[in-house]
Amino acid sequence: MHGVFFFRKAAGEAGGSSTLRILVATDCHLGYLEKDELHRSDSFDTFEEIFSLAEKHNVDFLLLGGDLFHENKPSRSTLVRTIEILRRRCLHDRPVQFQVVSDHAASLQNLFGRPNFEDQNINVGLPVFTIHGDHDDPTGVDNMSAIDVLAAAGFVNYFGKVDIGSSGIGHMSIHPILVKKGATSVALYGLGNVRDARLSRMFQTPGAIDWMKHESTEDMPLSDWFNILVLHQNRIKGSLDNGINEHLLPNFLDLVIWGHEHECLADPKEVPGMGFHITQPGSSIATSLTSAEAKEKHVLLLEINGMKYRPTNIPLKTVRPFEYAEVANLIEKNDTAAGSGSEPKLPLVRLKVDYSGFLTIHPQRFGQKYVGKVANPQDMIVFSRSAKRRQNPQDNTGGFGELYPNELNQHTVEALVAEINLNMQVLPLDDLDTALHVFVNKEDNMAFHSCLQKNTEEAINKLTSTKVDTDIEDEDAMLVHGLGQFMQAREKGRTQTAASVQSLATSTLEELKCSSDPDPDQDIGDDSNELIETSLMDCFCSSVRKDGECHHEKMARPGKRPAPSATAGGSASSPSSSTRGRKTDLASFCAPAVKEELDDRGTKKVRPSPHVAGRYGAVRRNR
């Protein structure tokens, strides 16, 4: 659309030197299908064309709306090719005609504290400003992305990266980049991709998002600033669960540049009742075979002068041609009359489908839906296979395999926790849900580690900020100390449980031995041994009891082991001998003694000890 949109206040007279020219592009997806020999250069060819258009129209800077890379961890080949293009197109002696007057440290994500074109060590002639999307968002312990690499090297200016926090819904502060060129003043807000459900809740929670306004002066009141917001989210107009409703955005904005949506709707449309317009440039490359992707791809030339702006759609010529049609459209296209006064003839339709690597459907069953609409419903679809099949589909999947990904039925952490009625007190559900998403989709093995570390540090800082006394005996200090030991203790839970059971058995044994044998010189009889054995087994079985039964009780069942006879050291009617198949002798915990006897010849006869090693110590044989 060509024209001029007027906002709340018209700008004063300003010459051409006050016109700020911005070229807007979103969703470049560099590195898409890089393993396919046919498609691997598509995204880079279009990226080169975007820079050519920026030079042709003499723009002041290039503005990217997220998803610069297709993968969260782009390959070395993709990263190198991106840096080569940025170095050739951005580093030259062309003077920059605008200035940034805002606090650089608050709005830009770099360690140098200034835009790259203000660095005396780098000759930047075409500045690039970008936010991150859902494909190249920051992850890991240090919350870094591939865009941080480009920003650290001085090739791009990274903004819109916010720290939400992990307590409750969260909180963020969005600082604008204040750009001035002559009489034109632009406040550029940026918001990189955040999980839609969480961001929607933050928009609906008062005070969760702080939009930092620029200061008002006598020479420059707030009404003279042109406010632009660049964000990368799902755009919806109904439910608030799967995207962001445009009515949730603040009404002080003048123009919203919406990324993530690949359909090209570059013509700005006014949101009723909000006072701002929304432009959706769409992606610069097709990443799915849908009707929305089949539309012509554009970039947006945005010219701002005071409080006026003029958008111009520029078509991209290097995009791979994409034809999308439906059977119904083909029928309607050929639904013409054969002559005057005669009925229209049914058209002949033939669809040729390459099903290499896929399953087929029944052609006649498919054609039954179009009986009476086409002349050949029985053979309107034909399947074919490519002559040369790929040897290893995993290494080179081609274009079709990745253009139709299989989506899994995913469950959120909130749903799983709700099913088991678990009360989460330290780790927020939003952070766990995000960590799961990053671990699965971004292949970040440190996702859960960083989530745990971040929340633990925040909990410790919150406790230490309210602590008065540093003595470990103080209740607050004990909580801090205990929180630091909590995770380690949970990892050692099984080992400590086993050690506690063993310690319980040993301590009980010592107590029973001391109470039953106060005189060390006195021998322990069978009755005493039976008493100690009974107490020890009852204590031990109560510790290791499982499903109402322990190993000791299983061995005491009738039929599992023959009961001792009445002559084998006890009465058959005795409860102790009738309910147990064996008994433990405390003396057997020491080395078994060898009993010496003399045979008929007067020589020593070695007789085995009646104590035999068993599960709970030594077992006395009944003879």
XYZ file of C-alpha atoms in Angstrom:
623
model
C 0.000 0.000 0.000
C 1.282 3.413 -0.923
C 0.144 6.449 0.998
C 0.545 8.419 4.184
C -1.075 7.527 7.503
C -1.786 10.348 9.958
C -1.713 9.802 13.717
C -2.544 11.860 16.756
C -0.431 14.829 15.824
C 0.971 15.918 12.510
C 4.605 16.757 12.183
C 5.910 20.188 11.506
C 7.722 21.141 8.399
C 10.797 19.048 7.924
C 13.134 18.579 5.045
C 14.325 15.382 3.460
C 17.163 15.107 5.973
C 14.572 14.333 8.677
C 13.089 11.300 6.883
C 14.141 8.072 8.561
C 14.171 5.124 6.129
C 13.917 1.620 7.588
C 13.807 -1.657 5.671
C 11.813 -4.255 7.621
C 12.183 -8.034 7.133
C 11.075 -10.898 9.353
C 11.627 -14.662 9.572
C 14.657 -15.078 7.303
C 15.268 -18.648 8.615
C 18.897 -18.791 7.536
C 20.083 -22.378 7.198
C 16.698 -23.849 6.301
C 17.121 -27.214 4.520
C 20.884 -26.731 4.515
C 21.424 -30.487 4.019
C 19.469 -30.500 0.784
C 21.576 -29.750 -2.271
C 18.681 -28.069 -4.082
C 17.373 -25.858 -1.261
C 20.425 -25.165 0.883
C 21.161 -21.744 -0.657
C 17.586 -20.425 -0.842
C 17.571 -18.586 2.473
C 21.004 -17.013 1.871
C 20.114 -15.884 -1.649
C 17.081 -14.019 -0.334
C 19.124 -12.592 2.546
C 21.573 -11.180 -0.002
C 18.676 -9.659 -1.947
C 17.379 -7.946 1.203
C 20.717 -6.188 1.659
C 20.741 -5.258 -2.029
C 17.346 -3.603 -1.604
C 18.588 -1.772 1.479
C 21.479 -0.330 -0.504
C 19.261 0.483 -3.489
C 16.760 2.470 -1.421
C 19.455 4.090 0.720
C 17.906 3.057 4.039
C 19.285 4.200 7.377
C 19.168 0.751 8.959
C 17.776 -2.751 8.507
C 15.216 -3.978 11.064
C 14.717 -7.750 11.514
C 11.688 -9.153 13.338
C 13.060 -12.443 14.689
C 13.913 -15.958 13.458
C 17.084 -14.854 11.722
C 18.224 -18.496 12.003
C 16.100 -21.567 11.418
C 17.811 -23.631 14.123
C 18.439 -22.663 17.713
C 21.984 -23.967 17.322
C 22.890 -23.195 13.708
C 25.629 -25.227 12.099
C 29.085 -23.819 11.568
C 28.406 -23.590 7.842
C 25.266 -21.492 8.409
C 26.965 -19.260 10.966
C 29.981 -18.665 8.710
C 27.857 -17.817 5.664
C 25.781 -15.398 7.742
C 28.880 -13.620 9.030
C 30.305 -13.385 5.525
C 27.151 -11.671 4.237
C 27.006 -9.256 7.197
C 30.677 -8.388 6.795
C 30.384 -7.644 3.071
C 27.122 -5.710 3.300
C 27.429 -3.847 6.598
C 31.096 -2.922 7.008
C 31.991 0.043 4.786
C 32.612 3.787 4.973
C 29.050 4.965 4.305
C 28.179 7.532 7.014
C 25.310 6.814 9.405
C 22.768 9.659 9.296
C 20.963 9.080 12.613
C 21.928 8.832 16.268
C 20.824 6.818 19.290
C 20.159 9.018 22.338
C 18.859 6.405 24.801
C 20.663 4.453 27.509
C 22.496 1.801 25.501
C 23.082 -0.530 28.423
C 19.350 -0.773 29.167
C 18.129 -1.349 25.604
C 20.968 -3.209 23.810
C 22.328 -6.656 24.681
C 26.096 -6.337 24.414
C 29.047 -5.804 26.735
C 30.294 -2.685 24.937
C 27.438 -0.420 26.010
C 26.873 1.229 22.622
C 25.576 0.469 19.108
C 28.062 -1.124 16.757
C 28.190 1.923 14.444
C 29.437 4.050 17.351
C 32.417 1.732 17.884
C 35.549 3.470 16.569
C 37.179 0.101 15.842
C 34.462 -0.972 13.374
C 33.359 0.840 10.201
C 29.640 0.077 10.109
C 27.849 1.726 7.198
C 24.543 -0.190 7.366
C 23.396 -0.919 10.935
C 21.220 -3.975 11.592
C 18.790 -4.117 14.531
C 17.174 -7.442 15.401
C 15.191 -9.272 18.058
C 15.100 -13.030 18.554
C 12.280 -15.367 17.566
C 11.151 -18.788 18.691
C 13.729 -20.540 16.477
C 16.795 -18.608 17.674
C 15.782 -17.728 21.242
C 18.381 -17.677 24.059
C 18.758 -20.849 26.129
C 21.196 -22.492 28.527
C 22.743 -21.486 31.829
C 23.967 -18.127 30.484
C 20.785 -17.482 28.448
C 22.637 -17.021 25.162
C 21.645 -17.446 21.525
C 23.348 -17.387 18.151
C 22.383 -13.712 17.830
C 24.543 -12.978 20.885
C 27.493 -14.288 18.872
C 26.765 -11.836 16.048
C 26.266 -8.982 18.522
C 29.543 -9.736 20.330
C 31.345 -9.713 16.958
C 29.867 -6.281 16.189
C 27.716 -7.242 13.193
C 24.215 -6.662 14.608
C 22.525 -4.687 17.379
C 20.533 -7.129 19.513
C 17.567 -5.744 21.478
C 14.305 -7.017 22.939
C 15.956 -9.601 25.200
C 14.305 -9.440 28.636
C 14.651 -11.366 31.888
C 11.199 -12.429 33.030
C 12.258 -14.106 36.262
C 10.924 -17.317 37.721
C 8.752 -16.187 40.625
C 5.044 -16.362 39.918
C 3.870 -14.923 36.617
C 7.078 -12.938 36.196
C 8.038 -9.348 35.494
C 9.781 -7.569 32.633
C 10.884 -4.040 31.788
C 10.974 -3.053 28.121
C 13.334 -0.169 27.369
C 13.105 1.579 23.983
C 15.924 2.516 21.635
C 15.536 6.248 21.053
C 16.509 7.174 17.488
C 16.721 10.745 16.210
C 17.254 12.026 12.701
C 16.702 15.722 12.247
C 13.203 16.557 13.425
C 12.137 12.898 13.513
C 12.200 11.052 16.835
C 11.422 7.320 16.978
C 11.111 5.154 20.096
C 11.848 1.592 18.989
C 10.528 -1.051 21.433
C 11.454 -4.696 21.012
C 10.168 -7.903 22.586
C 11.740 -11.209 21.620
C 9.727 -14.396 21.619
C 8.234 -15.549 24.935
C 5.985 -18.561 25.434
C 2.541 -17.401 24.305
C 0.587 -18.630 27.336
C 2.917 -16.958 29.820
C 3.186 -13.678 27.908
C -0.594 -13.530 27.568
C -0.959 -13.878 31.343
C 1.622 -11.144 31.848
C -0.273 -8.784 29.541
C -3.427 -9.396 31.560
C -1.699 -8.913 34.939
C -1.383 -5.268 36.017
C 2.204 -4.263 36.706
C 3.768 -7.391 35.167
C 5.175 -5.422 32.187
C 6.787 -2.013 32.561
C 6.897 -0.005 29.346
C 9.703 2.449 30.040
C 8.738 5.786 28.544
C 11.184 8.335 27.203
C 11.529 11.553 29.150
C 9.448 14.536 28.152
C 11.184 17.876 27.644
C 10.080 21.315 26.530
C 11.669 20.817 23.128
C 10.433 17.235 22.762
C 7.158 16.267 24.504
C 6.005 12.664 24.613
C 3.449 13.270 21.860
C 6.226 14.034 19.359
C 7.783 10.554 19.595
C 6.781 7.937 17.020
C 6.457 4.651 18.963
C 7.184 1.359 17.188
C 6.962 -2.127 18.709
C 8.663 -5.156 17.128
C 7.525 -8.508 18.532
C 7.611 -12.155 17.513
C 4.529 -14.109 18.668
C 1.550 -16.081 17.420
C -1.117 -13.629 16.371
C -4.712 -14.469 17.205
C -7.974 -12.603 17.604
C -9.871 -15.142 19.716
C -8.537 -17.461 22.418
C -5.730 -16.238 24.650
C -4.105 -19.635 25.142
C -2.266 -20.155 21.844
C -1.198 -16.631 20.963
C -1.337 -12.922 21.720
C -4.461 -10.880 21.188
C -3.626 -7.582 19.531
C -5.968 -5.770 21.931
C -3.628 -6.632 24.827
C -0.921 -4.311 23.491
C -0.580 -0.806 24.995
C -2.473 1.922 23.175
C 0.366 4.486 23.275
C 1.976 2.679 20.323
C 1.755 4.035 16.799
C 2.923 1.061 14.716
C 3.383 -2.643 15.529
C 5.661 -4.822 13.379
C 4.502 -8.417 13.896
C 6.908 -11.281 13.278
C 6.544 -15.071 13.422
C 3.491 -15.160 11.133
C 4.686 -16.227 7.676
C 1.736 -14.939 5.674
C 2.569 -11.624 4.041
C 0.142 -8.936 5.248
C 2.500 -5.988 4.911
C -0.189 -3.344 4.425
C -0.706 -1.726 7.862
C -4.174 -2.295 9.289
C -5.685 -0.233 12.088
C -6.820 -2.068 15.222
C -10.289 -0.794 16.134
C -10.333 1.119 19.375
C -6.572 0.888 19.976
C -5.199 3.790 17.928
C -2.295 1.934 16.297
C -1.691 -0.008 13.089
C -0.210 -3.495 12.621
C 1.979 -4.597 9.726
C 2.915 -8.233 9.142
C 5.663 -8.485 6.499
C 5.734 -12.300 6.622
C 8.664 -14.624 6.079
C 11.237 -14.207 3.338
C 11.297 -17.965 2.625
C 8.627 -20.663 2.587
C 9.179 -23.264 5.327
C 5.871 -25.136 4.885
C 3.669 -26.003 1.920
C 0.548 -24.084 2.915
C -1.702 -21.576 1.184
C -0.383 -18.748 3.374
C 3.191 -19.471 2.291
C 2.191 -19.513 -1.382
C 1.547 -15.761 -1.394
C 4.192 -13.486 -2.824
C 6.980 -12.602 -0.363
C 7.753 -8.951 0.425
C 9.865 -6.701 2.578
C 8.586 -3.393 3.894
C 10.191 -0.013 3.261
C 9.160 2.268 6.097
C 9.714 6.028 5.715
C 9.050 8.144 8.815
C 8.997 11.911 8.946
C 7.871 13.404 12.230
C 4.575 11.720 13.075
C 3.903 10.677 9.475
C 5.008 7.449 7.855
C 4.707 5.858 4.450
C 4.929 2.065 3.951
C 5.994 0.564 0.632
C 5.868 -3.159 -0.169
C 8.862 -4.428 -2.130
C 8.512 -7.929 -3.654
C 11.382 -10.390 -3.344
C 12.574 -11.867 -6.637
C 14.884 -14.628 -5.412
C 12.215 -16.626 -3.558
C 11.684 -20.110 -5.002
C 8.383 -20.262 -6.957
C 5.599 -21.974 -5.073
C 2.277 -22.969 -6.662
C -0.566 -23.979 -4.383
C -3.959 -25.111 -5.655
C -6.954 -27.081 -4.399
C -9.087 -29.484 -6.389
C -12.120 -27.322 -5.770
C -10.345 -24.325 -7.274
C -9.376 -26.312 -10.354
C -12.981 -27.405 -10.831
C -14.289 -23.864 -10.425
C -11.695 -22.557 -12.867
C -12.885 -24.910 -15.614
C -16.617 -24.692 -14.841
C -17.619 -23.032 -18.126
C -20.493 -23.688 -20.507
C -19.853 -25.568 -23.736
C -22.147 -23.309 -25.707
C -25.230 -21.159 -25.476
C -28.145 -22.966 -23.923
C -26.168 -26.119 -23.103
C -25.171 -27.453 -19.690
C -21.555 -27.044 -18.556
C -19.297 -30.020 -19.119
C -17.526 -31.676 -16.244
C -13.768 -31.047 -16.459
C -11.041 -33.641 -16.644
C -8.696 -33.379 -13.674
C -5.472 -35.284 -13.185
C -3.337 -34.954 -10.035
C 0.104 -36.502 -10.170
C 1.592 -37.186 -6.746
C 5.138 -38.309 -5.993
C 4.779 -40.595 -2.976
C 8.452 -41.522 -2.501
C 8.907 -42.205 1.193
C 5.189 -41.935 2.000
C 2.109 -44.168 2.081
C -0.606 -43.932 -0.564
C -4.392 -43.849 -0.487
C -6.948 -45.670 -2.634
C -7.429 -43.637 -5.880
C -11.057 -44.731 -6.470
C -12.014 -44.030 -2.862
C -10.501 -40.565 -3.158
C -12.378 -39.943 -6.411
C -15.763 -40.851 -4.907
C -15.836 -37.422 -3.236
C -15.848 -35.761 -6.666
C -18.472 -37.832 -8.474
C -20.608 -35.418 -10.453
C -17.962 -32.694 -10.220
C -15.258 -34.123 -12.504
C -15.470 -36.333 -15.545
C -12.903 -38.883 -14.363
C -13.360 -39.493 -10.625
C -12.021 -43.052 -10.887
C -8.553 -42.008 -12.075
C -8.253 -38.322 -11.181
C -5.247 -39.069 -8.957
C -2.169 -41.011 -9.986
C 0.816 -41.918 -7.830
C 4.390 -42.056 -9.056
C 7.808 -42.642 -7.568
C 11.060 -40.888 -8.363
C 13.415 -42.928 -10.529
C 16.437 -42.336 -8.305
C 15.846 -43.066 -4.638
C 18.090 -41.639 -1.975
C 20.378 -44.118 -0.315
C 20.239 -42.583 3.136
C 17.066 -40.590 3.777
C 18.299 -39.534 7.226
C 21.324 -37.731 5.835
C 19.449 -36.079 2.945
C 15.719 -35.922 3.470
C 14.972 -33.667 0.538
C 12.420 -30.922 0.496
C 9.231 -32.903 1.077
C 10.267 -34.755 4.236
C 10.896 -31.606 6.228
C 8.036 -29.623 4.704
C 5.531 -32.007 6.311
C 6.777 -32.602 9.858
C 4.901 -35.003 12.106
C 3.571 -33.137 15.103
C 3.336 -35.067 18.361
C 0.577 -34.689 20.880
C 2.379 -32.679 23.514
C 1.367 -32.318 27.152
C 2.287 -29.336 29.250
C 3.880 -29.563 32.638
C 0.845 -27.828 34.122
C -1.428 -30.640 32.959
C 0.889 -33.362 34.249
C 1.228 -31.716 37.659
C -2.529 -31.207 37.866
C -3.130 -34.910 37.209
C -1.077 -36.004 40.219
C -2.182 -33.059 42.401
C 1.409 -32.033 43.162
C 2.070 -28.837 45.085
C 5.100 -27.107 43.547
C 6.767 -24.711 45.993
C 10.320 -24.126 44.696
C 10.185 -24.701 40.922
C 7.456 -22.725 39.069
C 5.399 -24.602 36.507
C 6.106 -22.004 33.808
C 9.850 -22.496 34.161
C 9.527 -26.280 34.088
C 7.319 -26.059 31.011
C 9.853 -23.798 29.316
C 12.738 -26.083 30.290
C 10.897 -29.081 28.839
C 10.223 -27.171 25.612
C 13.880 -26.120 25.313
C 15.161 -29.614 26.135
C 12.994 -31.278 23.473
C 12.814 -28.688 20.689
C 16.134 -26.877 21.151
C 18.186 -29.976 22.089
C 19.651 -28.163 25.074
C 20.875 -30.765 27.560
C 21.399 -28.080 30.219
C 17.806 -26.807 30.154
C 16.679 -28.426 33.402
C 20.016 -27.719 35.085
C 19.765 -24.012 34.319
C 16.118 -23.953 35.437
C 17.023 -25.592 38.746
C 20.057 -23.375 39.297
C 18.162 -20.172 38.527
C 15.245 -20.934 40.828
C 17.493 -22.162 43.637
C 19.577 -18.987 43.502
C 16.455 -16.807 43.555
C 15.039 -18.720 46.522
C 18.304 -18.422 48.441
C 18.559 -14.702 47.662
C 15.005 -14.155 48.808
C 15.677 -15.940 52.093
C 18.988 -14.212 52.725
C 17.490 -10.774 52.013
C 15.064 -11.211 54.931
C 17.566 -12.805 57.347
C 18.536 -10.679 60.376
C 20.971 -12.848 62.287
C 23.732 -14.838 60.587
C 23.852 -17.431 63.377
C 23.139 -20.911 62.059
C 20.837 -21.547 65.004
C 18.484 -18.798 63.807
C 15.410 -20.122 62.026
C 15.889 -18.113 58.821
C 19.556 -19.034 58.607
C 18.692 -22.671 59.111
C 16.250 -22.420 56.197
C 18.958 -20.966 53.959
C 21.412 -23.636 54.996
C 18.840 -26.366 54.562
C 17.818 -25.165 51.099
C 21.404 -25.371 49.916
C 21.639 -28.963 51.155
C 18.203 -29.989 49.907
C 19.101 -31.043 46.368
C 22.211 -32.957 47.441
C 20.277 -34.792 50.120
C 17.617 -35.822 47.642
C 20.210 -37.322 45.302
C 21.647 -39.351 48.188
C 18.244 -40.452 49.421
C 18.524 -44.071 48.475
C 22.000 -44.449 49.937
C 20.972 -42.795 53.179
C 17.856 -44.971 53.414
C 19.863 -48.145 53.061
C 22.422 -46.916 55.591
C 19.688 -46.020 58.087
C 18.203 -49.519 57.875
C 21.605 -51.092 58.457
C 22.319 -48.715 61.339
C 18.967 -49.560 62.889
C 19.657 -53.277 62.800
C 23.169 -52.854 64.238
C 22.100 -50.531 67.061
C 19.203 -52.819 67.998
C 21.520 -55.799 68.061
C 23.955 -54.060 70.401
C 21.192 -52.953 72.759
C 19.690 -56.411 72.947
C 23.078 -57.998 73.482
C 23.937 -55.686 76.363
C 20.540 -56.084 78.039
C 20.483 -59.878 77.745
C 24.127 -60.584 78.648
C 25.316 -58.176 81.372
C 28.057 -60.576 82.432
C 30.627 -61.114 79.682
C 31.826 -64.311 81.348
C 28.386 -65.826 81.438
C 27.400 -68.167 78.594
C 24.379 -67.378 76.503
C 21.901 -70.190 76.485
C 19.437 -71.250 73.885
C 16.531 -69.461 75.562
C 18.427 -66.160 75.602
C 19.392 -66.603 71.979
C 15.803 -67.225 71.028
C 14.709 -64.079 72.893
C 17.334 -61.918 71.166
C 16.530 -63.454 67.820
C 12.820 -62.718 68.173
C 13.370 -59.056 69.127
C 15.933 -58.525 66.385
C 13.773 -60.079 63.675
C 10.697 -58.080 64.720
C 12.682 -54.811 64.641
C 14.343 -55.578 61.332
C 11.195 -56.799 59.633
C 9.333 -53.661 60.677
C 12.024 -51.632 58.850
C 12.066 -53.599 55.615
C 8.432 -54.742 55.558
C 6.889 -54.516 52.113
C 3.305 -55.278 51.142
C 2.621 -56.421 54.720
C 5.218 -59.193 54.573
C 8.960 -59.589 54.872
C 11.493 -62.209 53.916
C 11.691 -63.529 57.468
C 7.934 -64.077 57.626
C 7.945 -65.838 54.272
C 10.492 -68.350 55.553
C 8.420 -68.927 58.677
C 5.348 -70.039 56.688
C 4.268 -73.676 57.150
C 5.284 -75.824 54.241
C 8.176 -73.601 53.188
C 10.622 -75.241 55.574
C 10.219 -78.423 57.689
C 9.436 -77.649 61.328
C 12.031 -78.726 63.862
C 11.326 -81.935 65.743
C 10.696 -82.189 69.460
C 14.083 -83.742 70.003
C 16.019 -81.160 68.102
C 16.634 -78.702 70.844
C 13.107 -77.747 71.819
C 9.535 -78.921 72.341
C 7.312 -79.251 69.341
C 4.584 -77.414 71.162
C 6.786 -74.440 71.975
C 5.671 -71.249 70.148
C 9.243 -70.298 69.405
C 10.030 -73.586 67.714
C 6.743 -74.036 65.923
C 6.641 -70.655 64.237
C 10.272 -70.371 63.145
C 12.322 -72.610 60.901
C 15.678 -71.340 62.188
C 17.138 -69.098 64.858
C 20.070 -66.751 65.090
C 22.851 -67.127 67.658
C 24.624 -63.888 68.622
C 27.850 -65.821 69.143
C 27.760 -66.741 65.466
C 28.488 -63.102 64.485
C 32.046 -63.834 65.625
C 34.306 -66.345 63.928
C 32.816 -69.881 64.427
C 34.763 -72.038 66.873
C 35.927 -75.527 65.936
C 34.934 -78.210 68.464
C 37.701 -80.755 69.175
C 36.897 -84.438 70.013
C 38.937 -87.655 70.300
C 38.138 -90.723 68.252
C 38.753 -94.383 69.245
C 42.456 -94.129 68.322
C 43.015 -91.088 70.508
C 43.478 -88.665 67.610
C 41.714 -85.344 67.311
C 38.532 -85.404 65.257
C 37.444 -82.175 63.708
C 33.704 -81.726 63.901
C 32.004 -78.883 62.008
C 30.525 -76.110 64.063
C 26.722 -76.134 64.427
C 26.711 -72.479 63.335
C 26.137 -72.054 59.611
C 26.206 -68.665 57.833
C 22.759 -67.517 56.869
C 20.844 -64.357 55.781
C 20.559 -62.822 59.236
C 23.787 -64.161 60.735
C 24.728 -67.726 61.729
C 22.087 -70.445 61.908
C 22.238 -73.171 64.531
C 21.802 -76.617 63.081
C 19.308 -78.838 64.882
C 20.819 -82.242 65.510
